[in-house]
CSV table of C-alpha atoms in Angstrom, one decimal:
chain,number,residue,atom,x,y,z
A,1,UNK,CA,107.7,-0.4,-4.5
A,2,UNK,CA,111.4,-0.4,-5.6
A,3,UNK,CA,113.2,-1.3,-2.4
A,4,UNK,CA,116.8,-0.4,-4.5
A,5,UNK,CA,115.6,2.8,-5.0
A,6,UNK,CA,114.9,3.3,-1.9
A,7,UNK,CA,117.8,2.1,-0.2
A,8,UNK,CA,120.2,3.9,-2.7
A,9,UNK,CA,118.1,7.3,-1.9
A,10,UNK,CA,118.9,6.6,2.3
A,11,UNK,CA,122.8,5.6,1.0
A,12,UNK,CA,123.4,9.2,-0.3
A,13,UNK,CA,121.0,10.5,2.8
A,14,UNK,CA,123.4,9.7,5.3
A,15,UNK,CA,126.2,10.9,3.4
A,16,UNK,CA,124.3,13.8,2.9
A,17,UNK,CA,124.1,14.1,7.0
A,18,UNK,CA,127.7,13.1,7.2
A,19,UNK,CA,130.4,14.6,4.8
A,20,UNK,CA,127.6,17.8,4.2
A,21,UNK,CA,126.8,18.3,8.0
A,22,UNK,CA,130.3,17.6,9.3
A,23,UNK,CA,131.7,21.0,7.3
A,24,UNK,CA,129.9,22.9,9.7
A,25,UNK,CA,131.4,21.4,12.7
A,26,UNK,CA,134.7,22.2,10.8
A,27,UNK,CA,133.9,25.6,10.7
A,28,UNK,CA,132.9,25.8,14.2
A,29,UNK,CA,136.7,24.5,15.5
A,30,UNK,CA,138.0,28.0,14.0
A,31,UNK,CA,135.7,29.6,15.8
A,32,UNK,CA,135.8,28.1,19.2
A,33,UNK,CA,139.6,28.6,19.3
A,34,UNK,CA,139.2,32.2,19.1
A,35,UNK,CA,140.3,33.6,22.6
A,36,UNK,CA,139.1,37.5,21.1
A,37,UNK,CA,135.5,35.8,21.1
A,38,UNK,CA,133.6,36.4,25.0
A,39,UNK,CA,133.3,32.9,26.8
A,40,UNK,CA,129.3,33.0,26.0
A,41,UNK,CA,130.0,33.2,22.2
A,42,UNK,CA,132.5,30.3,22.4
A,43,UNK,CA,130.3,28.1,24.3
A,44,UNK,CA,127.1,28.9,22.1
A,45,UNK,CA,129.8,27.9,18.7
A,46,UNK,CA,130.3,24.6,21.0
A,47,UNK,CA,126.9,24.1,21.4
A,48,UNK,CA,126.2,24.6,17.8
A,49,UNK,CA,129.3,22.2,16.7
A,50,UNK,CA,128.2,19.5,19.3
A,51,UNK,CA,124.5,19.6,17.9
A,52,UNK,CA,125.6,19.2,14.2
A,53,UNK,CA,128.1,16.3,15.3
A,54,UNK,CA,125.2,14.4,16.2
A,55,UNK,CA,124.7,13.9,12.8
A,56,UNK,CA,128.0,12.2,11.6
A,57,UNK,CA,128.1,10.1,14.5
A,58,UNK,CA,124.4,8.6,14.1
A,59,UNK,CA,124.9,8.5,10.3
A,60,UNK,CA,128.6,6.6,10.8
A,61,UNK,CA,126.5,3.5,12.4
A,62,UNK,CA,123.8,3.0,10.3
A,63,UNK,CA,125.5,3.5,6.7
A,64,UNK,CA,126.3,0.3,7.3
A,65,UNK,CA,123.3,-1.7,7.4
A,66,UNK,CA,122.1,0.5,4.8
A,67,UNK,CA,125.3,-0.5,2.6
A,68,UNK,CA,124.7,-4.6,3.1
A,69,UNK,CA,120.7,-3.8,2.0
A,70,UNK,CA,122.3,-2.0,-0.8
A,71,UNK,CA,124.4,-5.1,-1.5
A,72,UNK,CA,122.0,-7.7,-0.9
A,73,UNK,CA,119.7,-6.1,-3.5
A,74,UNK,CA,122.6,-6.3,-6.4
A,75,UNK,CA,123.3,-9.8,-5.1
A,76,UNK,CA,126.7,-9.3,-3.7
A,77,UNK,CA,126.3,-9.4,0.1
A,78,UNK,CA,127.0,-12.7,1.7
A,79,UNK,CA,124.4,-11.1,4.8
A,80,UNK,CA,121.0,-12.2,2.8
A,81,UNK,CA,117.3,-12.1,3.6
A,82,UNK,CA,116.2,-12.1,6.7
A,83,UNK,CA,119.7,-12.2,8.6
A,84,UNK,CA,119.8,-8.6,7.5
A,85,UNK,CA,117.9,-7.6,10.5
A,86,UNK,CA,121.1,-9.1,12.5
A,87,UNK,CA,122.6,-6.2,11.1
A,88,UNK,CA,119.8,-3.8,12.0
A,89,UNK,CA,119.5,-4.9,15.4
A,90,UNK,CA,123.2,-4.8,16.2
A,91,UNK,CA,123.2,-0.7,14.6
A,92,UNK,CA,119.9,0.1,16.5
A,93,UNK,CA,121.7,-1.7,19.8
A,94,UNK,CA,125.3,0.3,19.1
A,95,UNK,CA,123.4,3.5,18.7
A,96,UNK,CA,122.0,3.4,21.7
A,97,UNK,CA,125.3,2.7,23.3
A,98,UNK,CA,126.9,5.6,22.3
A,99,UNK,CA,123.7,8.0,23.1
A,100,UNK,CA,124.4,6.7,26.5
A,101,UNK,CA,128.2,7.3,26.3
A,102,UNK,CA,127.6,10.7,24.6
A,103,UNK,CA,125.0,11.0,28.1
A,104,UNK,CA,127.7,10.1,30.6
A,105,UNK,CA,130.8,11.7,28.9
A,106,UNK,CA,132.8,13.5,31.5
A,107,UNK,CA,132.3,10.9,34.1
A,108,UNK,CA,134.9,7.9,34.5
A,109,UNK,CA,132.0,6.1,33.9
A,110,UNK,CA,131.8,8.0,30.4
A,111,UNK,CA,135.5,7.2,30.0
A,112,UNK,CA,135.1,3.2,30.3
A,113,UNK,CA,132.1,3.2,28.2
A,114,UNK,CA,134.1,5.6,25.3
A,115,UNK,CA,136.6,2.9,26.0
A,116,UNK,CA,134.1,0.0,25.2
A,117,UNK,CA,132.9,1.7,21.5
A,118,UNK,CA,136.2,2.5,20.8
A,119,UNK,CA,136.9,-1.6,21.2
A,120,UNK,CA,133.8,-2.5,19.1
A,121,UNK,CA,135.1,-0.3,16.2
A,122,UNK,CA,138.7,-1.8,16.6
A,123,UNK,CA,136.7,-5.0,15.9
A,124,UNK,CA,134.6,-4.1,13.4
A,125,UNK,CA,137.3,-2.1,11.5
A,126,UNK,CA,139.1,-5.8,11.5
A,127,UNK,CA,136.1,-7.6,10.2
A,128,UNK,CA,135.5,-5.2,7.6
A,129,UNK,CA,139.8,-5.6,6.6
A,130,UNK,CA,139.6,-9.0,6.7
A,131,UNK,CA,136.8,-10.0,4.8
A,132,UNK,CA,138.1,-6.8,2.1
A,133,UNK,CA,141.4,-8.7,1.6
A,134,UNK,CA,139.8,-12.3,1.7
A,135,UNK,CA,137.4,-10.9,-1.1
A,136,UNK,CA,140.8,-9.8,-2.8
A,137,UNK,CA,142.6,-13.1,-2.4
A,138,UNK,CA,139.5,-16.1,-2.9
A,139,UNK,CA,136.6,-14.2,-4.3
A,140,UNK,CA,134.1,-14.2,-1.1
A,141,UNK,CA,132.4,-13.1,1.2
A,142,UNK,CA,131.7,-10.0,-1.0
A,143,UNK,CA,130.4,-10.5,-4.6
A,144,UNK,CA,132.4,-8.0,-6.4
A,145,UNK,CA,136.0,-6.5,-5.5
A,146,UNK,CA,134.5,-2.8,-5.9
A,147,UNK,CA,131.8,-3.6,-3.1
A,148,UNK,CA,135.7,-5.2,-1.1
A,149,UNK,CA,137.4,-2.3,-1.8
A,150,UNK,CA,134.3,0.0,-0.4
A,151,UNK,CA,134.4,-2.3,2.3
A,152,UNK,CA,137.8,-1.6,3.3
A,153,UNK,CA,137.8,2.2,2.5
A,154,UNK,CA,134.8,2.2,5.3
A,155,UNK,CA,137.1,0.3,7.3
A,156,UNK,CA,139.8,3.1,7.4
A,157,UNK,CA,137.1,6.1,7.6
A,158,UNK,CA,136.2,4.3,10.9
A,159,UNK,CA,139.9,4.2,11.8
A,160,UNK,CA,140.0,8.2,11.2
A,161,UNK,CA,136.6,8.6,13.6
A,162,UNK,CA,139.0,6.5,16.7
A,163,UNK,CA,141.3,8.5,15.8
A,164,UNK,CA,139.3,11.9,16.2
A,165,UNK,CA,138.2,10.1,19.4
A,166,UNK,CA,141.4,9.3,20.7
A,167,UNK,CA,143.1,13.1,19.7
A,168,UNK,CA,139.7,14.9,21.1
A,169,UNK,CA,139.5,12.7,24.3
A,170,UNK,CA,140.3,15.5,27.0
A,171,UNK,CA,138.2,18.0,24.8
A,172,UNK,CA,135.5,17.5,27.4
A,173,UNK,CA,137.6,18.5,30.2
A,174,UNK,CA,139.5,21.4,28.6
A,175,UNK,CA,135.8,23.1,27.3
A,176,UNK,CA,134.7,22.0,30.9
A,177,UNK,CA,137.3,24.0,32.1
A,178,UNK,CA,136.9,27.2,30.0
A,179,UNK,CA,133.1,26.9,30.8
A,180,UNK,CA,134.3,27.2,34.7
A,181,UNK,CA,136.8,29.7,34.7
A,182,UNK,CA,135.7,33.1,35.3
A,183,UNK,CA,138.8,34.2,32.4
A,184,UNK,CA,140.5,31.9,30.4
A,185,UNK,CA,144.1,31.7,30.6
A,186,UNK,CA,147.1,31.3,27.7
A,187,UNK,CA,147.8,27.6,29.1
A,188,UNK,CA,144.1,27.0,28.2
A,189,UNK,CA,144.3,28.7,24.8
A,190,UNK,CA,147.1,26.4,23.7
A,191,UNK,CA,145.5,23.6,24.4
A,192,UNK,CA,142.2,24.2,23.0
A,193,UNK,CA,144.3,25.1,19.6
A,194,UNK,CA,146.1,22.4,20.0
A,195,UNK,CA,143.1,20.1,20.0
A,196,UNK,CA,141.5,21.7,17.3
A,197,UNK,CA,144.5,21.8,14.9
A,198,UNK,CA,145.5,17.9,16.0
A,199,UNK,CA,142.2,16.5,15.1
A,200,UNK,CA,141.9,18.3,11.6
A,201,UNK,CA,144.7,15.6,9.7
A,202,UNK,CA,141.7,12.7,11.0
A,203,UNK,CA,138.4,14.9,9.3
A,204,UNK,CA,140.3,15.8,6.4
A,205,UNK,CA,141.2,11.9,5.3
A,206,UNK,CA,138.0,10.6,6.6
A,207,UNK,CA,136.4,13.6,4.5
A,208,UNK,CA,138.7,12.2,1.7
A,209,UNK,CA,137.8,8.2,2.2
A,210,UNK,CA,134.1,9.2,2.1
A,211,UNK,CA,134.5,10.7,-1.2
A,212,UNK,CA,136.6,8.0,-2.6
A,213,UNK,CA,133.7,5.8,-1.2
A,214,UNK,CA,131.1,7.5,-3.1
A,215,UNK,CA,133.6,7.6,-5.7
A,216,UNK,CA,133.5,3.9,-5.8
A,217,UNK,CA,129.9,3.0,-5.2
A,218,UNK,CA,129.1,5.2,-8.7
A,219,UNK,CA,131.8,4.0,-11.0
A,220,UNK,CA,131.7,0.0,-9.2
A,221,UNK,CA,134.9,-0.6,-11.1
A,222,UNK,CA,136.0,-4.2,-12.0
A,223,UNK,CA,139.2,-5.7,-11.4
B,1,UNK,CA,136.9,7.1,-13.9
B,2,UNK,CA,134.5,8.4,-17.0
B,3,UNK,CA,133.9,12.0,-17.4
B,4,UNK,CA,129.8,11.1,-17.0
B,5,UNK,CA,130.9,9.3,-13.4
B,6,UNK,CA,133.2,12.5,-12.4
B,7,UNK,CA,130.4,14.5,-13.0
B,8,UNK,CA,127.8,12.1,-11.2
B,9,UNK,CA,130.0,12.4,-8.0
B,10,UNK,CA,130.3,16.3,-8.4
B,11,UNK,CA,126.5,16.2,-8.8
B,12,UNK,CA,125.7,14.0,-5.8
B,13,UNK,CA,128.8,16.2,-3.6
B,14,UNK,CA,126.9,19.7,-4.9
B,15,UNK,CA,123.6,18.0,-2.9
B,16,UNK,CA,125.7,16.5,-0.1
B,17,UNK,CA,126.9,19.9,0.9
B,18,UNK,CA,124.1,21.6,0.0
B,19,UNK,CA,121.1,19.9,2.2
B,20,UNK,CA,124.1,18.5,4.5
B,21,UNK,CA,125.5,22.0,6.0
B,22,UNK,CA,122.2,23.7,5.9
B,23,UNK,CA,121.1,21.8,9.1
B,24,UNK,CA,124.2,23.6,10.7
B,25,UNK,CA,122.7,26.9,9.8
B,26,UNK,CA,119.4,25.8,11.0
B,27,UNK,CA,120.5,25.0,14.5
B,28,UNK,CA,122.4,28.5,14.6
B,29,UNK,CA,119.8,30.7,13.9
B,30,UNK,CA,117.6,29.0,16.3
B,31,UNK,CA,120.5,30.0,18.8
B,32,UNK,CA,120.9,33.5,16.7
B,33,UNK,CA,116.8,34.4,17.7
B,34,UNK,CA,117.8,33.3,21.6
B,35,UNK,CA,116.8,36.4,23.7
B,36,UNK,CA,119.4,34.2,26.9
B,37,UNK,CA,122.2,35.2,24.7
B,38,UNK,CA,123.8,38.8,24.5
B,39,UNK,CA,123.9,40.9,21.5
B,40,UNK,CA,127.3,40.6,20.8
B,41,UNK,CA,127.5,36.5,21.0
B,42,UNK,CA,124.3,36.4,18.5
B,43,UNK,CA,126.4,38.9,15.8
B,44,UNK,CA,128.7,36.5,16.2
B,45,UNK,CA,127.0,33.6,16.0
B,46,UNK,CA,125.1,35.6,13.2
B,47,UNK,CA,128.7,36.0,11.2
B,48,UNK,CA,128.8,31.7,11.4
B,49,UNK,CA,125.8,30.9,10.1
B,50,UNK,CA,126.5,33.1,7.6
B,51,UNK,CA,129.4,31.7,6.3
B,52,UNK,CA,128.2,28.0,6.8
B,53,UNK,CA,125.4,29.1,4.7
B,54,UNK,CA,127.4,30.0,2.0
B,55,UNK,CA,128.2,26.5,1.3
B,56,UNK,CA,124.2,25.9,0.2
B,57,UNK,CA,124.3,28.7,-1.7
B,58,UNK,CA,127.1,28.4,-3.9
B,59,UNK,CA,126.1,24.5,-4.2
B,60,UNK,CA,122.5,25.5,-5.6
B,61,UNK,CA,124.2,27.5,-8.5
B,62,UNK,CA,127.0,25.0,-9.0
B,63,UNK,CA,124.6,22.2,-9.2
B,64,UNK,CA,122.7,22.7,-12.3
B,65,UNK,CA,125.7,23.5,-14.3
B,66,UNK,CA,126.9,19.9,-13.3
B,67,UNK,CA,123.8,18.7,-13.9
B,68,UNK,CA,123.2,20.2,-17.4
B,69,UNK,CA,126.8,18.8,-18.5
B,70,UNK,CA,125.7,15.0,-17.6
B,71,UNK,CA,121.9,15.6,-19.3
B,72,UNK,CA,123.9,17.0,-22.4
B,73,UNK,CA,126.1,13.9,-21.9
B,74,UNK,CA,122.9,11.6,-22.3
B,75,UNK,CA,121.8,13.7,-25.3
B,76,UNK,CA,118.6,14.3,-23.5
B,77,UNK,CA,119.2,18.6,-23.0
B,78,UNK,CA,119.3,20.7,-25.6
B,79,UNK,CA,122.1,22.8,-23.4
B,80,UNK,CA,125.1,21.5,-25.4
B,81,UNK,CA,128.2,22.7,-27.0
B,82,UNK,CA,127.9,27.2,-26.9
B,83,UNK,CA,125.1,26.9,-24.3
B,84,UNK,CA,126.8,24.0,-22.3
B,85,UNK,CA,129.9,26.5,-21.8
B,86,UNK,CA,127.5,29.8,-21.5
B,87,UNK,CA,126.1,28.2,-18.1
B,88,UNK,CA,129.0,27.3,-16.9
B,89,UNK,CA,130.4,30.7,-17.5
B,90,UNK,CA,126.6,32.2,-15.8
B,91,UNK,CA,126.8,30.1,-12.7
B,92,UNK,CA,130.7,30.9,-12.0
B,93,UNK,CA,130.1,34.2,-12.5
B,94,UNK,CA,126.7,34.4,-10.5
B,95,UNK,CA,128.8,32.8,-7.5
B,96,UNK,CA,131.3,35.4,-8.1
B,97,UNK,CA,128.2,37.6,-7.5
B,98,UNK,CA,127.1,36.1,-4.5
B,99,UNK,CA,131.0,36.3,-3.0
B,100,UNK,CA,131.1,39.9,-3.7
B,101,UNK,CA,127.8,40.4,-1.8
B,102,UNK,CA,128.5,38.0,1.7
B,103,UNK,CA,131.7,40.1,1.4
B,104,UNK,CA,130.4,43.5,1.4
B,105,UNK,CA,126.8,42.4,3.5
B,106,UNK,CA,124.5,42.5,0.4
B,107,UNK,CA,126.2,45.6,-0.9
B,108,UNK,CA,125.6,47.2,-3.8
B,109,UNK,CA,122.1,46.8,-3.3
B,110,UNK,CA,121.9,47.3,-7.2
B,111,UNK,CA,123.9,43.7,-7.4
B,112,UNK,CA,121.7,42.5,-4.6
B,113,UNK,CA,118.4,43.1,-6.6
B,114,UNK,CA,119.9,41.6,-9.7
B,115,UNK,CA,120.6,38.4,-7.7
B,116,UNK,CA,117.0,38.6,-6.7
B,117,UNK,CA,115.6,39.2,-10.3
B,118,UNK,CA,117.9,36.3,-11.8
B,119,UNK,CA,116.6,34.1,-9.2
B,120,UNK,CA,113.0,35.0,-10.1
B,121,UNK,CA,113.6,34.4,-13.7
B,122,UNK,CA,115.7,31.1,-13.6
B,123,UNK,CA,112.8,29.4,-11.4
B,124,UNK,CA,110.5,30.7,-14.3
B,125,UNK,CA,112.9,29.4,-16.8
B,126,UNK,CA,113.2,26.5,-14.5
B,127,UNK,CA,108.9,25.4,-14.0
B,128,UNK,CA,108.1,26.3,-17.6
B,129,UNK,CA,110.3,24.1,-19.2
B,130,UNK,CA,109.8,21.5,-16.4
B,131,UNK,CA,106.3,21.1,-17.1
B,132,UNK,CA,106.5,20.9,-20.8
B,133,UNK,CA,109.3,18.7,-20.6
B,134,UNK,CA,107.0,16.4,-18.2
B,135,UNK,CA,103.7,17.0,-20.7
B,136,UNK,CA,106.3,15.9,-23.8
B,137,UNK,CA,106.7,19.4,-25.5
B,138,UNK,CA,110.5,19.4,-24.5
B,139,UNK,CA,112.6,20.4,-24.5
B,140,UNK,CA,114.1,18.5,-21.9
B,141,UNK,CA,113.9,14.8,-23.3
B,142,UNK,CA,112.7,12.6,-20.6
B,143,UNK,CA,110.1,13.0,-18.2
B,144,UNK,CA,112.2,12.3,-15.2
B,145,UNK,CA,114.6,15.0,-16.3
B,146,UNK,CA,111.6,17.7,-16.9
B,147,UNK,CA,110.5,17.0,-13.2
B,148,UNK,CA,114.2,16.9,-11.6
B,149,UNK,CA,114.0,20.5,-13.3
B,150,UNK,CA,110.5,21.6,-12.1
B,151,UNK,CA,111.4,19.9,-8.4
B,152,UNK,CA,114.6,22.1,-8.7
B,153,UNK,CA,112.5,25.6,-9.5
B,154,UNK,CA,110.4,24.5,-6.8
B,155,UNK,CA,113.8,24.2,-4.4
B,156,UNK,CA,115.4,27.7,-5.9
B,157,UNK,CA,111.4,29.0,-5.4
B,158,UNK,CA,111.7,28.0,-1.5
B,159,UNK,CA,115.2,30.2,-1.5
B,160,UNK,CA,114.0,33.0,-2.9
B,161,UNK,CA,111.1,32.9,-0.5
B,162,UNK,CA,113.2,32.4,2.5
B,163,UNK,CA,114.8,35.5,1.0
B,164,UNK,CA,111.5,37.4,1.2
B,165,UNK,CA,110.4,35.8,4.9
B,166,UNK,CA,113.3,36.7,6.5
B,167,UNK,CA,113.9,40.5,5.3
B,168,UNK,CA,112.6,42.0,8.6
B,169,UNK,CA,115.5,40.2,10.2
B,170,UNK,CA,117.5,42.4,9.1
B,171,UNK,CA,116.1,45.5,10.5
B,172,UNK,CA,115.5,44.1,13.9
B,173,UNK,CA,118.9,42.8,14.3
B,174,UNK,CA,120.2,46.0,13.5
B,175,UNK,CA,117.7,47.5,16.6
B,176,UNK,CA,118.9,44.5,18.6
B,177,UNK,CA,122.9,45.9,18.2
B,178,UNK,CA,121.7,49.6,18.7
B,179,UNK,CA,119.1,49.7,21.3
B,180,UNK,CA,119.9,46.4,23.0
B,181,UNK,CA,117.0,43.1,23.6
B,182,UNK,CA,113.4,44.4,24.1
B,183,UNK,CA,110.6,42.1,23.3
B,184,UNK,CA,109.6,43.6,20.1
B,185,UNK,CA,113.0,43.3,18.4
B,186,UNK,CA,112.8,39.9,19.8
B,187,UNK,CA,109.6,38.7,18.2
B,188,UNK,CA,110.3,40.3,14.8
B,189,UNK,CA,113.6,38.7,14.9
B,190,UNK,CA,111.9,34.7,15.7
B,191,UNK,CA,109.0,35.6,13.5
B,192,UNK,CA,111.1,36.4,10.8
B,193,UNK,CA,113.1,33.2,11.5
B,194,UNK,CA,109.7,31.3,11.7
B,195,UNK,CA,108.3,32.3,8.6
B,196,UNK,CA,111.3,31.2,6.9
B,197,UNK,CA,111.4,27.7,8.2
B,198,UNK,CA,108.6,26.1,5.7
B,199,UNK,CA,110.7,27.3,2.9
B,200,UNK,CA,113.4,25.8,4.3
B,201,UNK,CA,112.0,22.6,4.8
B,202,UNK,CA,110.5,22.8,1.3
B,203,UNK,CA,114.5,23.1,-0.3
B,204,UNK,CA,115.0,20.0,1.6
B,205,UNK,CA,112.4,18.2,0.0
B,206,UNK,CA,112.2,19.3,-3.2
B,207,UNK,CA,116.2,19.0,-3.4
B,208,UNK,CA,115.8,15.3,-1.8
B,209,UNK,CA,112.9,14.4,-4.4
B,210,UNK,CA,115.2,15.9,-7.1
B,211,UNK,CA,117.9,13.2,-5.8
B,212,UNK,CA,115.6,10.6,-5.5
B,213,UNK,CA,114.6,11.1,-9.3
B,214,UNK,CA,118.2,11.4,-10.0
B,215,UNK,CA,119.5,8.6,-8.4
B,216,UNK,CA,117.1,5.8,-9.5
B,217,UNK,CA,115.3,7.1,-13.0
B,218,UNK,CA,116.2,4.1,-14.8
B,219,UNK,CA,114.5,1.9,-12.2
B,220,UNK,CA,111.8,4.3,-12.0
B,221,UNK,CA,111.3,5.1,-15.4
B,222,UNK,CA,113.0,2.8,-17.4
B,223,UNK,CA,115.7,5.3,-19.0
């Protein structure tokens, strides 16, 4: 079995179930603003949007791990071996976190955990950044400046998801709110546009960083 | 970035979007065949799917022209120079086609049956010359490239039968918007939808196996 092969296959995969899933969800936002839709159809577009969302956010965490085996197999991850399941196990553990925070979203509960995986990718966006530049600057821990400089373009597409996070953070509440209101009101219709239109500069360059990534990880340029 | 790389992250975007937003139309028409939801929210859920769908379809056509370019690039197609430009010119004015017909709901029907028969005859086109490519006869040079082109009839095969499978939608929907929900509109609508969901899975693996081949021939093959 060529385990390469394999892993390269899974690599495109979850950009596959990313950057090709997440256009839908795109085209969804235009249609959940639109107050000349009845309340059922706008709540069904949600529902649609929400499910395909899944998708992104699942694919997001495990790219990673993917990525390093991806790595390790040309020689240039500094995660070898067997302390590639660290990896694994942290993906497997951090997607189960935000099942449960997708599960309790709405609650202040919800809100502390969102608060929690929004810290762990601050962390992990500064791991990924520093150990980028260091690459840059002495060589290591990456084996090859392409695979530092896909490091730190994955670094800012995980800036653009906080900052989806951060702009959509009342979106809960305000589709809450038009789920509960017998009619929905022009106060209500601004803010669902301008939640909508707000989070659109974040998809489009995280769109845009996963191209360049892809981009990247076909040409592996040297310099 | 080399022309051959360009066109290896066009060809890996064409699949991205392809497989990627189809599981946003899969989800809708799920939601579309939902007897809890009124007439009136399904045509317009109908009216999204439809356009999210549009994103597979024009990727199917605008693959192979990509791929044909990179396969004349290798010198292993005997699509080059006249012909090379011919299927460029085929497939951007067969998506032209298929623009025309979302925008006028598969009208002329003339232009609709054309689309149908072109189908029919590129999968011919498309399984012949797979298999001899794959048995040596050409005139596709490698054997990976002769089953990337079978495995992509195979995927345009599953399309044209969703085509077939889901005809009596239309009918019944048009009954649903008439007469209202009555449990045979219902049934023809979800079997309809049913019948269609092998071939749907079949695109998805026959357009991942196509990938697979495509992404890792030289470690599979050895060219």
């Amino acid at each position: 079995m060529e385990w390469q092969a394999v892993w390269i296959f899974l690599h495109v995969m979850l950009l596959v179930y990313w950057l090709g899933a997440d256009i839908g969800v795109f085209y969804c936002s235009f249609h959940i603003r639109r107050a000349d839709y009845s309340k059922e159809t706008r709540l069904a577009v949600l529902k649609i949007s929400g499910f395909i969302n899944q998708f992104p956010l699942a694919v997001g965490i495990f790219i990673l791990p993917v990525g390093l085996q991806l790595a390790d197999g040309l020689g240039l991850s500094p995660i070898r071996d067997e302390w590639l399941l660290i990896p694994w196990v942290l993906a497997v553990a951090w997607f189960l976190f935000n099942l449960h925070v997708a599960k309790k979203r709405g609650s202040p509960a919800g809100q502390r955990l969102a608060r929690i995986d929004i810290g762990i990718r601050v962390a992990l966006i500064l791991v990924l950044v520093v150990s980028a530049i260091w690459t840059f600057v002495a060589g290591e821990p990456w084996g090859a400046n392409w695979i530092a400089l896909k490091v730190l373009i994955f670094a800012y597409v995980l800036t653009c998801g906080i900052g989806i996070r951060v702009t959509y953070r009342n979106a809960g509440a305000v589709f809450g709110k038009l789920a509960a209101l017998p009619a929905t009101t022009p106060e209500l219709e601004a803010e669902i546009t301008r939640l909508t239109k707000a989070v659109k500069p974040w998809v489009l360059t995280l769109w845009a960083g996963l191209v360049v990534m892809a981009a990247v990880g076909i040409t592996q340029p040297s310099f | 970035m080399e022309w051959q790389d360009f066109f290896k992250l066009l060809h890996v975007l064409t699949f991205v979007y392809w497989v990627g937003a189809d599981i946003g139309v899969f989800y809708a028409a799920r939601l579309v065949v939902n007897p809890k939801y009124s007439p009136q929210t399904r045509a317009s859920l109908l009216k999204v799917l439809d356009w999210i769908d549009q994103i597979p379809r024009y990727m199917l056509l605008a693959t192979f022209p990509v791929g044909a370019t990179m396969a004349a690039n290798l010198q292993i197609s005997p699509i080059t120079g006249f012909w090379l430009y011919a299927v460029w010119i085929v497939a951007i004015g067969w998506m032209w086609v298929i623009t025309h017909l979302h925008k006028h709901h598969g009208k002329p029907k003339a232009l609709a049956q054309a689309d149908l028969a072109a189908r029919a005859l590129l999968i011919a086109a498309l399984v012949v010359t797979g298999i001899m490519s794959i048995n040596g006869d050409g005139p596709f040079l490698r054997d990976w490239l002769g089953w990337k082109v079978l495995l992509f009839g195979c995927a345009v095969a599953c399309g044209f039968g969703i085509r077939i499978a889901f005809k009596p939608f239309g009918p019944a929907f048009a009954q649903l918007m008439k007469e209202g929900s009555s449990p045979p509109v219902e049934a023809a609508m979800k079997k309809a939808l049913d019948n269609a969901v092998p071939f749907v899975i079949g695109i998805w693996v026959f357009a991942s196996a196509a990938a697979f081949l495509g992404l890792s021939h030289e470690r599979l093959f050895g060219s």
